[in-house]
Short mmCIF file of C-alpha atoms and ligand atoms in Angstrom, two decimals:
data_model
loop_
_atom_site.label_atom_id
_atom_site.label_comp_id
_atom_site.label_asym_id
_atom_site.label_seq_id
_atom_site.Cartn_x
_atom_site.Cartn_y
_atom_site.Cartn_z
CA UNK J 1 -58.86 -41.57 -51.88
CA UNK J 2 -55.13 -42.00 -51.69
CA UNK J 3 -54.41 -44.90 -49.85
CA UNK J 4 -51.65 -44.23 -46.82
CA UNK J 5 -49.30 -46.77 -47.75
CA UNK J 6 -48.93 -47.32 -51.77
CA UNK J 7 -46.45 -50.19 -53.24
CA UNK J 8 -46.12 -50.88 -56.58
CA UNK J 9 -44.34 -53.98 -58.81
CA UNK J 10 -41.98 -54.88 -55.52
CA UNK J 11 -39.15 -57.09 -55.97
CA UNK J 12 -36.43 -58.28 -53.28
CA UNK J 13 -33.21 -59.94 -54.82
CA UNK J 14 -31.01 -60.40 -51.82
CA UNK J 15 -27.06 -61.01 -52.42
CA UNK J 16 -26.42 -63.72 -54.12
CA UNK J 17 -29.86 -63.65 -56.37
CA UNK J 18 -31.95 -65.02 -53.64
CA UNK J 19 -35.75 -63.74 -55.02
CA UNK J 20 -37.62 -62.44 -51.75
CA UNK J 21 -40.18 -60.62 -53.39
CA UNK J 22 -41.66 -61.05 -56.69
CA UNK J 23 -43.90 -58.03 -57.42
CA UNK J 24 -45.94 -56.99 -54.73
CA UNK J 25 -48.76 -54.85 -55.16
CA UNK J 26 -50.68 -53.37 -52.17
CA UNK J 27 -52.84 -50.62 -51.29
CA UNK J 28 -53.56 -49.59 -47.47
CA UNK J 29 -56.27 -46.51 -46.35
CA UNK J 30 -56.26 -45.08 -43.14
CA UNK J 31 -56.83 -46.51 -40.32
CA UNK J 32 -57.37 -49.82 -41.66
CA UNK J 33 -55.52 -52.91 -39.39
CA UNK J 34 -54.00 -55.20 -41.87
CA UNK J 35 -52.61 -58.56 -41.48
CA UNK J 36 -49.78 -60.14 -43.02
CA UNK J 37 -50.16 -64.10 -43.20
CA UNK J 38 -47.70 -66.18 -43.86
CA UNK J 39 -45.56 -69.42 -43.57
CA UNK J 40 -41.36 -68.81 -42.49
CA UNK J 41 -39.87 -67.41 -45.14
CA UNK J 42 -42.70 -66.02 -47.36
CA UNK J 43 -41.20 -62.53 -47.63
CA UNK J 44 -43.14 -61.01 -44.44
CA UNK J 45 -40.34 -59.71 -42.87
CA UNK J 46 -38.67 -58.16 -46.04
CA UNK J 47 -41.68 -56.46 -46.79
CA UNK J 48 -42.16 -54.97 -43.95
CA UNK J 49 -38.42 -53.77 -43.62
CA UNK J 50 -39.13 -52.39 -47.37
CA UNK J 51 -42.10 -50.48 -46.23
CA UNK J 52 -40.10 -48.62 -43.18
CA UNK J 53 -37.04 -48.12 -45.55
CA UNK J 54 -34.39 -50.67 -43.73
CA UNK J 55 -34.15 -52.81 -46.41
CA UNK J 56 -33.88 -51.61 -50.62
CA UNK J 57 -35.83 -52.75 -52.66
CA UNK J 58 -34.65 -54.07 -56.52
CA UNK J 59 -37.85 -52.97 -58.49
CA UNK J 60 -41.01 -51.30 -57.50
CA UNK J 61 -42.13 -48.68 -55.23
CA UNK J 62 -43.43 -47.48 -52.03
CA UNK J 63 -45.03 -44.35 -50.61
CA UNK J 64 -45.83 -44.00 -47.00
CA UNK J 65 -48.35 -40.76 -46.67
CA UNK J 66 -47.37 -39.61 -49.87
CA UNK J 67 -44.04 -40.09 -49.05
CA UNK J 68 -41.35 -41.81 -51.19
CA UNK J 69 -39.75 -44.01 -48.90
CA UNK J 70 -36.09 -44.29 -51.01
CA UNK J 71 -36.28 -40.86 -52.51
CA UNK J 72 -37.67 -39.33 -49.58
CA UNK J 73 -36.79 -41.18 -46.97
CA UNK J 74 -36.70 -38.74 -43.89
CA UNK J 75 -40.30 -37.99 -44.50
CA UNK J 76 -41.57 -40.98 -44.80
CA UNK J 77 -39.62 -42.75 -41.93
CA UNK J 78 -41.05 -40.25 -39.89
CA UNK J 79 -44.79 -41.59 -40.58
CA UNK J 80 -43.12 -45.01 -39.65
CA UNK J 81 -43.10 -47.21 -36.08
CA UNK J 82 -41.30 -50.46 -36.09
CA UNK J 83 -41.93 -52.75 -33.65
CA UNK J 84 -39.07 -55.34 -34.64
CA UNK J 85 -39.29 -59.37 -34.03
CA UNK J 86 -36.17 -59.15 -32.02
CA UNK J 87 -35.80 -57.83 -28.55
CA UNK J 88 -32.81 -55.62 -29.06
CA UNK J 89 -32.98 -52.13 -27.05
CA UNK J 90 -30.80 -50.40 -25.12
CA UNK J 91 -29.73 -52.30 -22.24
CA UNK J 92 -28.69 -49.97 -19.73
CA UNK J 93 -31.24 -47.11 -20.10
CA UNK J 94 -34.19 -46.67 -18.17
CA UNK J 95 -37.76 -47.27 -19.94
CA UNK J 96 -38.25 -43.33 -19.91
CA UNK J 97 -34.81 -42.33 -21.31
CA UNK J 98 -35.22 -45.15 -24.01
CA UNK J 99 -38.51 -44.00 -24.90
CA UNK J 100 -37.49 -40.27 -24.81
CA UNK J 101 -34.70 -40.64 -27.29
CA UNK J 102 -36.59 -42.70 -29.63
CA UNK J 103 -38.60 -39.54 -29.76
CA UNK J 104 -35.65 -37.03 -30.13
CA UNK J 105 -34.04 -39.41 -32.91
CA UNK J 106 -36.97 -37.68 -35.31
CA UNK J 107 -36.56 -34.26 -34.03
CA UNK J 108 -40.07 -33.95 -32.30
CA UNK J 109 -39.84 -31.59 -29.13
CA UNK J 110 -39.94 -33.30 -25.47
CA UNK J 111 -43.47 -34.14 -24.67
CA UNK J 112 -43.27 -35.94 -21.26
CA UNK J 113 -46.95 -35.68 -21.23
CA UNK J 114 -47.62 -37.82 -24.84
CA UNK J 115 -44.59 -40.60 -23.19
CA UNK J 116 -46.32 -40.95 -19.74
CA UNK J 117 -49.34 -41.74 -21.79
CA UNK J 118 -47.34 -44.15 -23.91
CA UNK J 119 -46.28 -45.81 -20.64
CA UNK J 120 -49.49 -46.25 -19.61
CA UNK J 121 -51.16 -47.36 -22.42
CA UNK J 122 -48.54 -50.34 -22.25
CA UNK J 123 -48.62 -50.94 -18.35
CA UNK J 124 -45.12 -48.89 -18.39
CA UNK J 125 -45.58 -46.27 -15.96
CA UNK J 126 -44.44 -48.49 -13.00
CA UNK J 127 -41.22 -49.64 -14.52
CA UNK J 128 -40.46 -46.02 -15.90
CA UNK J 129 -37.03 -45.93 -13.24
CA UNK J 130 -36.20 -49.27 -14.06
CA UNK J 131 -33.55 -50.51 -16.75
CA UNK J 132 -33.73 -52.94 -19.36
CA UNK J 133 -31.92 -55.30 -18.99
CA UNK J 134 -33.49 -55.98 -15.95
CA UNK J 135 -37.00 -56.06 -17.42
CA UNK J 136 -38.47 -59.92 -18.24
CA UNK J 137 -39.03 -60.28 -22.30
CA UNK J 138 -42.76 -59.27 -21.91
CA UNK J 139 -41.91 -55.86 -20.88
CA UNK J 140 -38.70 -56.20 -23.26
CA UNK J 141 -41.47 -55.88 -26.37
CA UNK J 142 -43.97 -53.38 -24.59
CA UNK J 143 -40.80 -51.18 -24.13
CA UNK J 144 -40.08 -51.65 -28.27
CA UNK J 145 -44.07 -50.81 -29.00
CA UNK J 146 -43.40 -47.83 -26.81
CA UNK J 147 -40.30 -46.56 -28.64
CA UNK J 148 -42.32 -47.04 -32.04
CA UNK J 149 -44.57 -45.01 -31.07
CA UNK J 150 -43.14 -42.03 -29.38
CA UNK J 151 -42.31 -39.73 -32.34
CA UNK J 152 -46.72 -40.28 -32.88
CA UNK J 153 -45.99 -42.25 -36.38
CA UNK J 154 -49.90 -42.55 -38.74
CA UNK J 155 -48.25 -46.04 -39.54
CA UNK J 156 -47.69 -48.89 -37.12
CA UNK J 157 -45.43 -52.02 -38.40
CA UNK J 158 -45.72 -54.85 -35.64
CA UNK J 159 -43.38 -57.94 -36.93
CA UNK J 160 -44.73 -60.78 -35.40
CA UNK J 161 -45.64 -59.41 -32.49
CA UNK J 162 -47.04 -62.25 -30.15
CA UNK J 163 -44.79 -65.03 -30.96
CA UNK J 164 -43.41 -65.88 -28.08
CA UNK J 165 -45.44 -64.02 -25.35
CA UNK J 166 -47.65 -64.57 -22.76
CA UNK J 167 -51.32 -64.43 -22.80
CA UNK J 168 -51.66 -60.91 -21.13
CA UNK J 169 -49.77 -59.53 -23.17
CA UNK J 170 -51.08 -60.90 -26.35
CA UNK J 171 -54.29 -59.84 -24.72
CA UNK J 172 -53.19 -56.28 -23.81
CA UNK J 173 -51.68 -56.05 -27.96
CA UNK J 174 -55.15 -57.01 -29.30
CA UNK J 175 -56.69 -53.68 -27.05
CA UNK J 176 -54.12 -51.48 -27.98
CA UNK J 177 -54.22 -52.08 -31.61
CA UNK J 178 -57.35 -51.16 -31.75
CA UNK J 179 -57.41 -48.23 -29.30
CA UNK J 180 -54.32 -46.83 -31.89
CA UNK J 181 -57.17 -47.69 -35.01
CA UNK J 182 -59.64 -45.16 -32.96
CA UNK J 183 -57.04 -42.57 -33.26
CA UNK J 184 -56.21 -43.02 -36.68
CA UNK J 185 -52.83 -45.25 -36.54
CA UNK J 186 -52.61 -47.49 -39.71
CA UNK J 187 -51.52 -50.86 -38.18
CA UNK J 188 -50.02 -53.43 -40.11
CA UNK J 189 -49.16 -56.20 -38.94
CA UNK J 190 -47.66 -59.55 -39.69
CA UNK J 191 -48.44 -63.42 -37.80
CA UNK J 192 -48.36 -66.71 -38.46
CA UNK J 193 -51.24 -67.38 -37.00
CA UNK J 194 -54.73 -67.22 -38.27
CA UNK J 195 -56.68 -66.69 -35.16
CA UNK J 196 -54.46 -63.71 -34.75
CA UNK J 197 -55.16 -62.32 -37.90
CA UNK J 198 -58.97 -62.63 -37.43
CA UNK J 199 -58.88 -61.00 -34.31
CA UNK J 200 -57.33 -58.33 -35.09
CA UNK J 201 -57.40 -57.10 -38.84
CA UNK J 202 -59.62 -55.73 -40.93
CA UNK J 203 -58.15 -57.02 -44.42
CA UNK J 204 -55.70 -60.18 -44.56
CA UNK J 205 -52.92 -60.38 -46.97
CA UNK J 206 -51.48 -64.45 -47.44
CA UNK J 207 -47.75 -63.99 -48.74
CA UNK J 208 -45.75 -67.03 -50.12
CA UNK J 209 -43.03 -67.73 -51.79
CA UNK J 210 -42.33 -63.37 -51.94
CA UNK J 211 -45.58 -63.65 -53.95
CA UNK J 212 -49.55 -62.09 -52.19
CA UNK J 213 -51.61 -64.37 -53.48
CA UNK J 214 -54.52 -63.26 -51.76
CA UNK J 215 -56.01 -59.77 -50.44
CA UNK J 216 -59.03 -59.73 -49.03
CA UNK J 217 -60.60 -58.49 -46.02
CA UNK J 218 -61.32 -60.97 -43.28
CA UNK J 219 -65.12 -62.28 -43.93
CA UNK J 220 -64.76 -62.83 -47.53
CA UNK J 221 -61.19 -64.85 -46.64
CA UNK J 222 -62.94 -66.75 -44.23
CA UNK J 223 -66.04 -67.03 -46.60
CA UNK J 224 -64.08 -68.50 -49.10
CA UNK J 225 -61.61 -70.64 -47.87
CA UNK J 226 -62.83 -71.12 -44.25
CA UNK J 227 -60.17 -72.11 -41.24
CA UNK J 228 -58.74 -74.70 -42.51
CA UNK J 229 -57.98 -73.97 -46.27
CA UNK J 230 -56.33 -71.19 -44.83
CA UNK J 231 -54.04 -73.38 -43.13
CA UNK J 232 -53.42 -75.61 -46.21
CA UNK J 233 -52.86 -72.08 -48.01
CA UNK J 234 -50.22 -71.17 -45.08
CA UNK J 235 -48.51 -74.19 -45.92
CA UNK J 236 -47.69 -74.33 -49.55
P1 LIG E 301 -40.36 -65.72 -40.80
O1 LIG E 301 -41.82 -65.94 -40.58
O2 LIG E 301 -39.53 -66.95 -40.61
O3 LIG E 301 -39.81 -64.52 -40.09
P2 LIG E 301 -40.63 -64.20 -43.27
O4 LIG E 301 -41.90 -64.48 -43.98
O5 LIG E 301 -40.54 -62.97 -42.45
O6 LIG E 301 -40.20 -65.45 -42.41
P3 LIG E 301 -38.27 -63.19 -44.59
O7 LIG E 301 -37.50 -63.03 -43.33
O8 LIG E 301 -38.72 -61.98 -45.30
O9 LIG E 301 -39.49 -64.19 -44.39
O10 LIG E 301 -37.36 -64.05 -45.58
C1 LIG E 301 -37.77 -64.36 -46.92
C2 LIG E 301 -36.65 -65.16 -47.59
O11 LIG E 301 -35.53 -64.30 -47.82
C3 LIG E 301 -36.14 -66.32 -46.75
O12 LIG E 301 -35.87 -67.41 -47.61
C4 LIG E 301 -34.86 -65.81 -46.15
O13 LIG E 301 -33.92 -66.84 -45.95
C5 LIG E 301 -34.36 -64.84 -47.22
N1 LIG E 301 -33.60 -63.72 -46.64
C6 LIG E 301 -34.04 -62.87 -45.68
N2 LIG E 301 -33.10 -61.96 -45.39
C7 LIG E 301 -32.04 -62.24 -46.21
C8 LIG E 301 -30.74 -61.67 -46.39
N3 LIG E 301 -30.35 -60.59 -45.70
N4 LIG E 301 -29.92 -62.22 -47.32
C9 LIG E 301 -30.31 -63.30 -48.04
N5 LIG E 301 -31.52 -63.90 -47.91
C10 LIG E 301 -32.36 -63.38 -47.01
#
């Protein structure tokens, strides 16, 4: 089976040499949830950024749904949400205009239907009206997870997405990741925390150092190493 997302011998050299990836091989199917562990500044973020073509990489490559992401990028950034570690969105548009234009931005017709669903799914619908900037940082991120997914990508990216949140909304994530699994979404996610992980994935990658030194899906990981190997692991 050809695997949805494909990467092949990736390397990262950022300005100024700095090696943020040292050959990353990876293979993702359909549907499957996979989790990105890994301490600050193991390469998490790069990768990801890679894989939804905002960053270039040096060496290697990447298909997204059979997709080329550098040498066919508009296709393949069209299979591609990213919900971002940062809270920057429009400040001054309402939740439905942002939401709207995210899906406009890939050329998909108006489907107010497929948004109000989008706004419900993420406990939206009440603050559709209301602007950003006056929303608290909770709703701040369910607005971004919105966005990300209003042009219907097959491949979530969520960067970190429950540092810094509150329980119901970490809560509410864990549901809708997996309600987006039942309809096919590939989610891929990245955390820094192992419980997380667990919880949520079906396979766990451990990046460090720009290197994946281990792949394997959750109950072996566990199996092997238990908790708090893990956590040694996460360390290094
Ligand atoms: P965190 O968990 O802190 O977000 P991360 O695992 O996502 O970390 P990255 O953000 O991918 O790690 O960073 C990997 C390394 O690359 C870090 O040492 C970082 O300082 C460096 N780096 C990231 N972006 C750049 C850049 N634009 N230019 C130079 N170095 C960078």
């Amino acid at each position: 089976m050809i695997p949805t997302i494909d990467v092949r011998g990736l390397t990262k050299a950022y300005k100024g040499g700095f090696q943020a990836l040292k050959g990353v091989d990876l293979q993702i199917r359909k549907g499957e949830i996979f989790a990105l562990l890994g301490p600050n500044g193991a390469g998490k973020t790069t990768l990801i950024s890679i894989l939804c073509g905002i960053v270039t990489p040096s060496e290697g490559s990447v298909t997204i749904a059979g997709h080329d992401i550098v040498r066919d990028y508009r296709a393949a950034r069209s299979k591609v949400g990213l919900v971002p570690q940062e809270l920057v969105t429009e400040q001054f548009e309402t939740v439905w205009a942002a939401v709207r234009f995210s899906r406009g931005l890939f050329g998909k017709p108006a489907n107010p239907q497929l948004i109000e669903q989008i706004l419900r799914d993420l406990s939206l619908w009440e603050k559709r009206d209301s602007k950003i900037m006056a929303l608290s940082g909770g709703m701040k991120r369910r607005v971004l997870i919105a966005k990300a997914l209003a042009h219907e990508p097959e491949v979530l990216f969520l960067d970190e997405p429950t540092a810094g949140v509150d329980v119901e909304l970490r809560h509410d994530m864990w549901q809708l990741v997996h309600r987006l699994r039942e309809r096919g979404v590939t989610i891929i996610l990245t955390t820094h925390y192992i419980e997380e992980a667990e919880e949520m994935a079906d396979r766990i990658g451990v990046i460090n150092g720009g290197r994946l030194v281990l792949v394997e899906d959750k109950a072996t990981l566990m199996r092997k190493l238990g908790k708090k190997q893990l956590a040694l692991t996460l360390q290094q």
